[in-house]
Amino acid sequence: MTEPTHDEAHAGALGSRLNWLRAAVLGANDGIVSTAGLVVGVAGATDSRAALLTAGLAGLLAGSMSMAAGEYVSVSTQRDSEMAALALEKQELREQPAAELEELTELLQERGLSREVAREAAEQLTARDALKAHARVELGIDPDELTNPWHAAWASFLAFTVGALLPLLAIVLPPAGLRLPVTVASVLAALVLTGFSSARLGAAAPGRAVLRNVVGGALAMGVTYVAGTLLGVAGV
């Protein structure tokens, strides 16, 4: 009997909790930069607190909803893929258990076990829960902790909202003469923090990440402020 070939990617789990934390930091960073760019641009055209508050709230709601919807769609697709992979693995285990046992043995060998130990481990794992064993070792999936699109959507919504609140409050609370410097200083300080945090979570040197974050945020605010000022001068 011909043994089946397997096309699944044999990737290990990549630390889902760490990835979620990194995604939260990056979501907050997006909220900071996009909302800061928006309110600073409006500030270049007008000093009306009502206009700034309206623009900031609109940007916050639009951005947070967009992030949540995008994350929901993305994670739903990932979950569908995981479910399909598990269904295929379940079918293969039912139809060709011997081939699956041999595959699990080889995968354990690739992780450094001897042939004998890998075979024994594969047999014990299969006897305990064959699907879970193959899901974890072969697919890098934990069947008990599949990605939840609603959790991801809410996490993105909250992360973006928290980040967006900083420039929104910084632009509407201070007196008119201090709004811009307070906003710019607050945003740049927050970008230093998010850049440092994302770098540390990714085990990278923080210097470049912080510099990229600060330069990108400053550029976004500078461009939108110039555009807003020009539109204000033109009376648009």
CSV table of C-alpha atoms in Angstrom, one decimal:
chain,number,residue,atom,x,y,z
A,1,MET,CA,0.0,0.0,0.0
A,2,THR,CA,1.4,3.4,-1.0
A,3,GLU,CA,2.0,5.7,2.0
A,4,PRO,CA,0.5,9.2,1.7
A,5,THR,CA,2.6,12.3,1.2
A,6,HIS,CA,2.0,15.2,3.6
A,7,ASP,CA,1.9,18.8,2.5
A,8,GLU,CA,1.3,20.5,5.8
A,9,ALA,CA,3.9,22.9,7.0
A,10,HIS,CA,5.8,21.4,10.0
A,11,ALA,CA,6.1,24.7,11.9
A,12,GLY,CA,6.3,25.0,15.6
A,13,ALA,CA,4.2,27.3,17.7
A,14,LEU,CA,5.6,30.8,17.7
A,15,GLY,CA,4.6,32.0,21.2
A,16,SER,CA,1.0,33.1,20.8
A,17,ARG,CA,0.9,35.1,24.0
A,18,LEU,CA,4.0,37.1,23.1
A,19,ASN,CA,2.6,37.7,19.6
A,20,TRP,CA,-0.7,39.0,21.1
A,21,LEU,CA,1.2,41.4,23.4
A,22,ARG,CA,3.3,42.6,20.5
A,23,ALA,CA,0.1,43.1,18.4
A,24,ALA,CA,-1.4,45.1,21.2
A,25,VAL,CA,1.7,47.4,21.4
A,26,LEU,CA,1.7,47.9,17.6
A,27,GLY,CA,-2.1,48.5,17.6
A,28,ALA,CA,-1.6,51.2,20.2
A,29,ASN,CA,1.2,52.6,18.1
A,30,ASP,CA,-1.0,52.8,15.1
A,31,GLY,CA,-3.7,54.6,17.2
A,32,ILE,CA,-1.1,57.2,18.4
A,33,VAL,CA,0.4,57.9,15.0
A,34,SER,CA,-2.8,58.0,12.9
A,35,THR,CA,-4.8,60.1,15.4
A,36,ALA,CA,-1.9,62.4,16.1
A,37,GLY,CA,-1.4,63.0,12.3
A,38,LEU,CA,-5.1,63.8,12.0
A,39,VAL,CA,-5.5,66.2,14.9
A,40,VAL,CA,-2.2,68.0,14.2
A,41,GLY,CA,-3.3,68.4,10.6
A,42,VAL,CA,-6.6,69.9,11.7
A,43,ALA,CA,-4.7,72.1,14.2
A,44,GLY,CA,-2.8,73.5,11.3
A,45,ALA,CA,-6.0,74.7,9.8
A,46,THR,CA,-8.0,75.9,12.8
A,47,ASP,CA,-7.7,76.4,16.6
A,48,SER,CA,-11.4,75.4,17.2
A,49,ARG,CA,-11.6,72.9,20.0
A,50,ALA,CA,-14.9,71.6,18.7
A,51,ALA,CA,-13.3,70.9,15.3
A,52,LEU,CA,-10.3,69.2,16.9
A,53,LEU,CA,-12.5,67.1,19.1
A,54,THR,CA,-14.8,66.1,16.2
A,55,ALA,CA,-11.8,65.2,14.0
A,56,GLY,CA,-10.1,63.3,16.7
A,57,LEU,CA,-13.1,61.3,17.7
A,58,ALA,CA,-13.9,60.5,14.1
A,59,GLY,CA,-10.4,59.2,13.6
A,60,LEU,CA,-10.5,57.2,16.8
A,61,LEU,CA,-13.7,55.5,16.0
A,62,ALA,CA,-13.0,54.9,12.3
A,63,GLY,CA,-9.5,53.6,13.1
A,64,SER,CA,-10.5,51.3,15.9
A,65,MET,CA,-13.4,49.9,14.0
A,66,SER,CA,-11.2,49.3,10.9
A,67,MET,CA,-8.6,47.6,13.0
A,68,ALA,CA,-11.1,45.4,14.7
A,69,ALA,CA,-12.8,44.4,11.4
A,70,GLY,CA,-9.5,43.7,9.8
A,71,GLU,CA,-8.3,41.6,12.7
A,72,TYR,CA,-11.5,39.7,12.8
A,73,VAL,CA,-11.3,38.8,9.1
A,74,SER,CA,-7.6,37.9,9.3
A,75,VAL,CA,-8.0,35.7,12.4
A,76,SER,CA,-11.2,34.1,11.1
A,77,THR,CA,-9.2,33.1,8.0
A,78,GLN,CA,-6.4,31.7,10.2
A,79,ARG,CA,-8.9,29.8,12.3
A,80,ASP,CA,-10.6,28.3,9.2
A,81,SER,CA,-7.2,27.2,8.0
A,82,GLU,CA,-6.4,25.6,11.4
A,83,MET,CA,-9.8,23.8,11.4
A,84,ALA,CA,-9.2,22.5,7.9
A,85,ALA,CA,-5.7,21.3,8.8
A,86,LEU,CA,-7.1,19.5,11.8
A,87,ALA,CA,-9.9,17.9,9.8
A,88,LEU,CA,-7.4,16.6,7.2
A,89,GLU,CA,-5.1,15.3,9.9
A,90,LYS,CA,-8.1,13.5,11.6
A,91,GLN,CA,-9.0,11.9,8.3
A,92,GLU,CA,-5.4,10.7,7.7
A,93,LEU,CA,-5.2,9.3,11.2
A,94,ARG,CA,-8.4,7.4,10.6
A,95,GLU,CA,-7.5,6.1,7.1
A,96,GLN,CA,-3.7,5.4,7.4
A,97,PRO,CA,-2.7,5.3,11.1
A,98,ALA,CA,0.6,3.4,10.3
A,99,ALA,CA,1.8,6.1,8.0
A,100,GLU,CA,0.9,8.8,10.5
A,101,LEU,CA,2.7,7.0,13.3
A,102,GLU,CA,5.8,6.8,11.1
A,103,GLU,CA,5.6,10.4,10.2
A,104,LEU,CA,5.3,11.4,13.9
A,105,THR,CA,8.4,9.3,14.6
A,106,GLU,CA,10.4,11.0,11.9
A,107,LEU,CA,9.3,14.5,13.1
A,108,LEU,CA,10.5,13.6,16.7
A,109,GLN,CA,13.7,12.4,15.2
A,110,GLU,CA,14.2,15.7,13.5
A,111,ARG,CA,14.0,17.3,17.0
A,112,GLY,CA,17.0,15.3,18.2
A,113,LEU,CA,15.6,12.0,19.5
A,114,SER,CA,17.1,8.7,18.5
A,115,ARG,CA,15.0,6.4,16.3
A,116,GLU,CA,14.2,4.1,19.2
A,117,VAL,CA,13.2,6.9,21.6
A,118,ALA,CA,11.3,8.8,18.9
A,119,ARG,CA,9.3,5.6,18.0
A,120,GLU,CA,8.4,4.9,21.6
A,121,ALA,CA,7.4,8.6,22.2
A,122,ALA,CA,5.3,8.6,19.1
A,123,GLU,CA,3.5,5.4,20.2
A,124,GLN,CA,2.8,6.8,23.6
A,125,LEU,CA,1.6,10.2,22.2
A,126,THR,CA,-0.6,8.4,19.7
A,127,ALA,CA,-2.1,6.2,22.4
A,128,ARG,CA,-2.9,9.2,24.5
A,129,ASP,CA,-4.3,11.5,21.9
A,130,ALA,CA,-3.2,11.0,18.3
A,131,LEU,CA,-4.8,14.1,16.9
A,132,LYS,CA,-3.4,16.4,19.5
A,133,ALA,CA,0.1,14.9,19.1
A,134,HIS,CA,0.1,15.5,15.4
A,135,ALA,CA,-1.5,18.9,15.7
A,136,ARG,CA,1.2,20.1,18.0
A,137,VAL,CA,4.3,18.4,16.6
A,138,GLU,CA,3.4,18.4,12.9
A,139,LEU,CA,1.2,21.5,12.5
A,140,GLY,CA,2.2,23.7,15.4
A,141,ILE,CA,-1.4,24.0,16.5
A,142,ASP,CA,-2.9,23.4,19.9
A,143,PRO,CA,-6.4,22.1,19.3
A,144,ASP,CA,-7.5,23.3,22.8
A,145,GLU,CA,-6.4,26.9,22.1
A,146,LEU,CA,-7.4,27.8,18.5
A,147,THR,CA,-7.3,31.5,17.6
A,148,ASN,CA,-10.5,33.4,18.5
A,149,PRO,CA,-11.4,36.1,16.0
A,150,TRP,CA,-13.6,37.9,18.5
A,151,HIS,CA,-10.8,38.1,21.0
A,152,ALA,CA,-8.5,39.4,18.4
A,153,ALA,CA,-11.0,42.0,17.2
A,154,TRP,CA,-11.7,43.3,20.7
A,155,ALA,CA,-8.0,43.4,21.5
A,156,SER,CA,-7.2,45.4,18.4
A,157,PHE,CA,-10.2,47.8,19.0
A,158,LEU,CA,-9.0,48.5,22.6
A,159,ALA,CA,-5.3,48.8,21.7
A,160,PHE,CA,-6.0,51.3,19.0
A,161,THR,CA,-8.4,53.2,21.2
A,162,VAL,CA,-6.0,53.5,24.1
A,163,GLY,CA,-3.3,54.7,21.7
A,164,ALA,CA,-5.6,57.2,20.0
A,165,LEU,CA,-6.8,58.7,23.2
A,166,LEU,CA,-3.4,60.2,24.0
A,167,PRO,CA,-3.1,62.7,21.1
A,168,LEU,CA,-6.9,63.4,21.2
A,169,LEU,CA,-6.7,64.5,24.9
A,170,ALA,CA,-3.4,66.2,24.4
A,171,ILE,CA,-4.9,68.4,21.6
A,172,VAL,CA,-8.2,69.3,23.2
A,173,LEU,CA,-7.4,69.8,26.9
A,174,PRO,CA,-4.5,72.3,27.0
A,175,PRO,CA,-5.0,76.1,26.3
A,176,ALA,CA,-4.9,77.0,22.6
A,177,GLY,CA,-1.3,78.2,22.7
A,178,LEU,CA,0.0,75.0,24.2
A,179,ARG,CA,-2.0,72.4,22.3
A,180,LEU,CA,0.5,71.7,19.5
A,181,PRO,CA,3.7,71.5,21.7
A,182,VAL,CA,2.0,69.4,24.3
A,183,THR,CA,0.6,67.0,21.6
A,184,VAL,CA,3.9,66.7,19.8
A,185,ALA,CA,5.8,66.1,23.0
A,186,SER,CA,3.3,63.6,24.3
A,187,VAL,CA,3.2,61.7,21.1
A,188,LEU,CA,6.9,61.5,20.6
A,189,ALA,CA,7.3,60.3,24.2
A,190,ALA,CA,4.7,57.6,23.7
A,191,LEU,CA,6.3,56.5,20.4
A,192,VAL,CA,9.6,56.1,22.3
A,193,LEU,CA,7.8,53.8,24.7
A,194,THR,CA,6.0,51.7,22.1
A,195,GLY,CA,9.1,51.5,19.9
A,196,PHE,CA,11.2,50.3,22.9
A,197,SER,CA,8.5,47.8,24.0
A,198,SER,CA,8.0,46.3,20.5
A,199,ALA,CA,11.8,45.9,20.1
A,200,ARG,CA,12.1,44.2,23.5
A,201,LEU,CA,9.2,41.9,22.8
A,202,GLY,CA,10.9,40.9,19.6
A,203,ALA,CA,14.3,40.4,21.3
A,204,ALA,CA,15.8,43.2,19.1
A,205,ALA,CA,18.0,46.1,19.9
A,206,PRO,CA,15.6,49.0,20.8
A,207,GLY,CA,17.7,51.9,19.4
A,208,ARG,CA,16.7,51.5,15.7
A,209,ALA,CA,13.1,50.6,16.6
A,210,VAL,CA,12.7,53.7,18.7
A,211,LEU,CA,14.4,55.9,16.1
A,212,ARG,CA,12.1,54.5,13.3
A,213,ASN,CA,9.0,55.1,15.5
A,214,VAL,CA,9.9,58.6,16.4
A,215,VAL,CA,11.0,59.7,12.9
A,216,GLY,CA,7.9,58.1,11.4
A,217,GLY,CA,5.5,59.8,13.9
A,218,ALA,CA,7.3,63.1,13.6
A,219,LEU,CA,7.1,63.0,9.8
A,220,ALA,CA,3.4,62.1,9.9
A,221,MET,CA,2.6,65.0,12.1
A,222,GLY,CA,4.9,67.4,10.2
A,223,VAL,CA,3.3,66.5,6.8
A,224,THR,CA,-0.3,66.8,8.0
A,225,TYR,CA,0.4,70.0,9.9
A,226,VAL,CA,1.9,71.6,6.8
A,227,ALA,CA,-1.1,70.4,4.7
A,228,GLY,CA,-3.6,71.7,7.3
A,229,THR,CA,-1.8,75.0,7.5
A,230,LEU,CA,-1.8,75.4,3.7
A,231,LEU,CA,-5.5,74.5,3.5
A,232,GLY,CA,-6.2,77.0,6.3
A,233,VAL,CA,-4.4,79.8,4.6
A,234,ALA,CA,-6.3,79.0,1.4
A,235,GLY,CA,-9.5,79.2,3.2
A,236,VAL,CA,-10.6,75.7,2.3
